[in-house]
Coordinates of C-alpha atoms in Angstrom, one line a residue:
V36 CA 24.5 -48.1 82.3
C37 CA 23.3 -44.6 83.0
T38 CA 21.0 -43.6 85.9
Q39 CA 18.4 -41.0 85.6
Q40 CA 20.8 -38.3 86.9
E41 CA 23.5 -39.4 84.6
L42 CA 21.3 -39.5 81.5
L43 CA 22.2 -36.1 80.2
P44 CA 26.0 -36.5 80.4
C45 CA 25.8 -39.9 78.7
K46 CA 23.7 -38.5 75.9
S47 CA 26.3 -35.6 75.5
L48 CA 29.2 -38.1 75.0
P49 CA 28.7 -38.8 71.3
E50 CA 28.3 -35.0 70.6
T51 CA 31.5 -34.3 72.5
L52 CA 33.4 -37.0 70.6
L53 CA 32.0 -35.6 67.3
F54 CA 33.2 -32.1 68.0
Q55 CA 36.6 -33.4 69.1
L56 CA 36.9 -35.5 65.9
L57 CA 35.9 -32.4 63.9
G58 CA 38.6 -30.3 65.6
L59 CA 41.2 -33.1 64.9
S60 CA 40.1 -33.2 61.3
I61 CA 40.7 -29.5 60.8
A62 CA 44.1 -29.8 62.6
T63 CA 45.1 -32.7 60.4
L64 CA 44.1 -31.0 57.2
S65 CA 45.9 -27.8 58.2
T66 CA 49.1 -29.8 59.0
V67 CA 48.9 -31.7 55.7
T68 CA 48.4 -28.4 53.9
H69 CA 51.3 -26.8 55.6
Y70 CA 53.8 -29.7 55.6
G71 CA 52.7 -31.6 52.4
L72 CA 55.4 -32.1 49.9
R73 CA 53.7 -30.1 47.0
F74 CA 52.7 -27.2 49.2
T75 CA 56.0 -27.0 51.0
L76 CA 57.9 -27.2 47.7
I77 CA 56.0 -24.3 46.1
S78 CA 56.3 -22.2 49.3
N79 CA 60.0 -22.6 49.4
V80 CA 60.5 -21.7 45.8
S81 CA 58.1 -18.7 45.8
L82 CA 59.5 -15.2 46.0
D83 CA 58.7 -12.7 48.7
S84 CA 56.6 -10.7 46.2
N85 CA 54.4 -13.7 45.6
S86 CA 51.4 -14.0 47.9
Y87 CA 51.4 -17.7 48.2
R88 CA 53.9 -18.0 51.1
I89 CA 51.8 -15.6 53.2
I90 CA 48.6 -17.6 52.4
H91 CA 50.4 -20.8 53.2
H92 CA 51.4 -19.8 56.7
R93 CA 48.2 -18.0 57.6
A94 CA 46.1 -21.0 56.6
F95 CA 48.0 -23.2 58.9
Y96 CA 47.8 -21.0 62.0
I97 CA 44.1 -20.2 61.4
G98 CA 43.3 -23.9 61.0
I99 CA 45.2 -24.9 64.2
C100 CA 43.5 -22.1 66.2
L101 CA 40.0 -23.1 64.9
S102 CA 40.7 -26.8 65.7
M103 CA 41.9 -26.0 69.3
T104 CA 38.9 -23.8 69.8
L105 CA 36.4 -26.5 68.7
I106 CA 38.2 -29.1 70.9
L107 CA 38.2 -26.8 73.9
A108 CA 34.5 -26.0 73.4
A109 CA 33.7 -29.7 73.3
L110 CA 35.6 -30.4 76.5
L111 CA 34.0 -27.4 78.3
S112 CA 30.5 -28.5 77.3
S113 CA 31.2 -32.0 78.5
A114 CA 32.5 -30.8 81.8
A115 CA 29.5 -28.4 82.2
M116 CA 27.0 -31.3 81.6
V117 CA 28.8 -33.5 84.1
R118 CA 29.1 -30.8 86.8
E119 CA 26.0 -28.8 85.8
S120 CA 28.0 -25.6 85.9
Q121 CA 26.6 -22.5 84.3
C122 CA 30.1 -20.9 84.2
L123 CA 31.5 -23.8 82.1
T124 CA 28.5 -23.8 79.9
A125 CA 29.0 -20.1 79.2
M126 CA 32.6 -20.6 78.4
G127 CA 31.7 -23.5 76.0
F128 CA 29.2 -21.2 74.3
F129 CA 31.8 -18.5 74.0
C130 CA 34.3 -21.0 72.4
F131 CA 31.7 -22.1 69.9
A132 CA 30.8 -18.6 69.1
L133 CA 34.5 -17.7 68.6
A134 CA 35.0 -20.7 66.3
F135 CA 31.9 -19.6 64.3
C136 CA 33.3 -16.1 63.9
G137 CA 36.5 -17.7 62.6
L138 CA 34.8 -20.2 60.2
I139 CA 32.5 -17.7 58.5
P140 CA 35.3 -15.4 57.3
A141 CA 37.4 -18.4 56.2
A142 CA 34.5 -19.8 54.1
C143 CA 33.7 -16.4 52.7
W144 CA 37.4 -15.9 51.8
R145 CA 37.5 -19.3 50.0
Y146 CA 34.3 -18.3 48.0
T147 CA 35.4 -14.8 47.0
H148 CA 39.1 -15.6 46.4
S149 CA 38.7 -19.0 44.8
T150 CA 41.4 -18.4 42.1
E151 CA 44.0 -16.4 44.1
V152 CA 45.8 -19.4 45.5
E153 CA 45.7 -21.1 42.1
D154 CA 47.1 -18.1 40.4
S155 CA 49.9 -17.7 43.0
M156 CA 51.0 -21.3 42.7
M157 CA 51.0 -21.2 38.9
D158 CA 52.9 -17.9 39.0
V159 CA 55.6 -19.7 41.0
Y160 CA 55.9 -22.4 38.5
D161 CA 55.9 -19.9 35.6
F162 CA 58.7 -18.0 37.2
V163 CA 60.9 -21.1 37.8
Y164 CA 60.2 -22.4 34.3
E165 CA 61.1 -19.2 32.6
E166 CA 64.2 -18.9 34.7
V167 CA 65.4 -22.3 33.5
R168 CA 64.4 -21.6 29.9
R169 CA 66.4 -18.3 29.8
N170 CA 69.6 -19.1 31.6
T171 CA 69.4 -22.8 32.6
S172 CA 70.8 -22.2 36.0
S173 CA 71.5 -25.4 37.9
F174 CA 69.8 -24.1 41.1
R175 CA 66.5 -23.3 39.3
R176 CA 66.8 -26.5 37.3
H177 CA 66.8 -28.6 40.4
E178 CA 63.8 -26.8 41.7
L179 CA 61.9 -27.3 38.5
T180 CA 62.8 -31.0 38.5
A181 CA 61.6 -31.3 42.1
I182 CA 58.2 -29.7 41.0
H183 CA 57.9 -32.1 38.1
E184 CA 58.5 -35.1 40.3
A185 CA 56.1 -33.9 43.0
F186 CA 53.2 -33.1 40.7
L187 CA 54.0 -36.0 38.2
C188 CA 53.9 -33.5 35.4
C189 CA 56.1 -32.4 32.6
G190 CA 56.5 -28.8 31.5
K191 CA 53.8 -26.6 30.0
H192 CA 52.4 -25.7 26.6
S193 CA 54.2 -22.5 26.0
P194 CA 53.4 -19.9 23.2
F195 CA 57.1 -18.9 23.0
G196 CA 58.0 -21.7 20.6
D197 CA 60.1 -24.9 21.1
T198 CA 61.0 -25.3 24.7
T199 CA 61.4 -29.1 24.7
N200 CA 65.0 -28.8 26.0
V201 CA 63.7 -27.7 29.4
E202 CA 61.4 -30.7 29.6
Y203 CA 64.2 -33.1 28.5
K204 CA 66.4 -31.9 31.3
T205 CA 63.9 -31.5 34.1
C206 CA 61.1 -34.1 33.6
P207 CA 61.1 -37.4 35.5
P208 CA 63.0 -40.2 33.7
G209 CA 61.0 -42.1 31.1
Q210 CA 58.3 -39.4 30.7
V211 CA 57.9 -38.2 27.1
H212 CA 57.1 -34.6 26.6
D213 CA 54.2 -35.2 24.2
E214 CA 52.5 -37.6 26.7
G215 CA 53.4 -35.6 29.8
Q216 CA 50.8 -33.8 31.9
D217 CA 50.8 -30.0 31.6
C218 CA 52.1 -28.7 34.9
L219 CA 49.9 -25.6 35.0
Q220 CA 46.8 -27.8 34.4
E221 CA 48.0 -30.4 37.0
I222 CA 48.6 -27.7 39.6
Q223 CA 45.2 -26.2 39.0
D224 CA 43.3 -29.5 39.2
F225 CA 45.2 -30.6 42.3
L226 CA 44.5 -27.4 44.1
R227 CA 40.8 -27.2 43.1
K228 CA 40.3 -30.7 44.6
H229 CA 42.0 -29.7 47.8
M230 CA 40.1 -26.4 48.1
D231 CA 36.8 -28.1 47.5
F232 CA 37.6 -30.6 50.3
V233 CA 38.6 -27.7 52.6
F234 CA 35.3 -25.8 51.7
S235 CA 33.3 -28.9 52.5
L236 CA 35.0 -29.4 55.8
L237 CA 34.4 -25.7 56.7
G238 CA 30.7 -26.1 55.8
I239 CA 30.4 -29.1 58.1
A240 CA 32.2 -27.3 60.9
I241 CA 30.0 -24.2 60.6
G242 CA 26.9 -26.4 60.9
F243 CA 28.1 -28.3 63.9
T244 CA 29.3 -25.0 65.5
V245 CA 25.7 -23.6 65.3
Y246 CA 24.4 -26.9 66.7
G247 CA 27.0 -26.6 69.5
M248 CA 25.9 -23.0 70.3
I249 CA 22.2 -24.1 70.4
L250 CA 23.1 -27.1 72.6
T251 CA 25.1 -25.1 75.1
S252 CA 22.5 -22.3 75.4
F253 CA 19.8 -24.9 76.0
L254 CA 22.0 -26.6 78.6
C255 CA 22.6 -23.2 80.3
F256 CA 18.8 -22.6 80.6
S257 CA 18.2 -26.1 81.8
I258 CA 20.8 -25.8 84.5
H259 CA 19.4 -22.4 85.6
F260 CA 15.8 -23.6 85.8
S261 CA 16.8 -26.9 87.5
S262 CA 18.7 -25.0 90.2
N263 CA 15.6 -22.9 90.8
L264 CA 13.5 -26.0 91.2
Y265 CA 15.9 -27.4 93.8
R266 CA 15.4 -24.3 95.9
K267 CA 11.6 -24.4 95.6
G268 CA 9.8 -25.2 98.8
K269 CA 12.8 -24.6 101.1
Y270 CA 12.4 -22.0 103.8
I271 CA 14.7 -20.2 106.1
L272 CA 13.6 -19.4 109.7
R273 CA 14.6 -16.0 111.0

């Protein structure tokens, strides 16, 4: 039960938990993207000249920083409402603004470079596949087999002629080449679904970050004017 003085902190509790949940969701998605089997496998196989490994690591660190900023902003806003502190409110507003400045470029990058991650992942698969097709090295063959097992696919439709020997040696047991899923198409479909989910989460985070900035600025003005009202009518004798 909340008293009249405690009404504002009690109302702020759901918003604080919502911002914390949003920050944890971004952190969870970043961790899954970085340590997931499919992403990790492609990152380990990719060459230094391929851009996927750089994107893979940057996405993780940016996601963790954004999630920690949102959680910190929520905690500062909650503490500011309880203590009615303008300093904590200003710090919470700064954290929300910082998260907003990080979310907008991330969403813009996702929109303008929508195919860059897909192309880099498919380039990695093409490289490994062609290495196995040319010299059938055991090291690359194990990598290609691991990719086939991770993505549940089997080879690719190649214009170079009959390459079924590669599929017979590297596809999961019991999977026939004619019925197998094309790996390039499977990688593209998987990544598009994942990136669409990332873009949706970024959009939700941007909306709630704007709401958090409005909420903290309103709280800052409320604390300022309420402190002035407390001093009204008080006199000092000299």
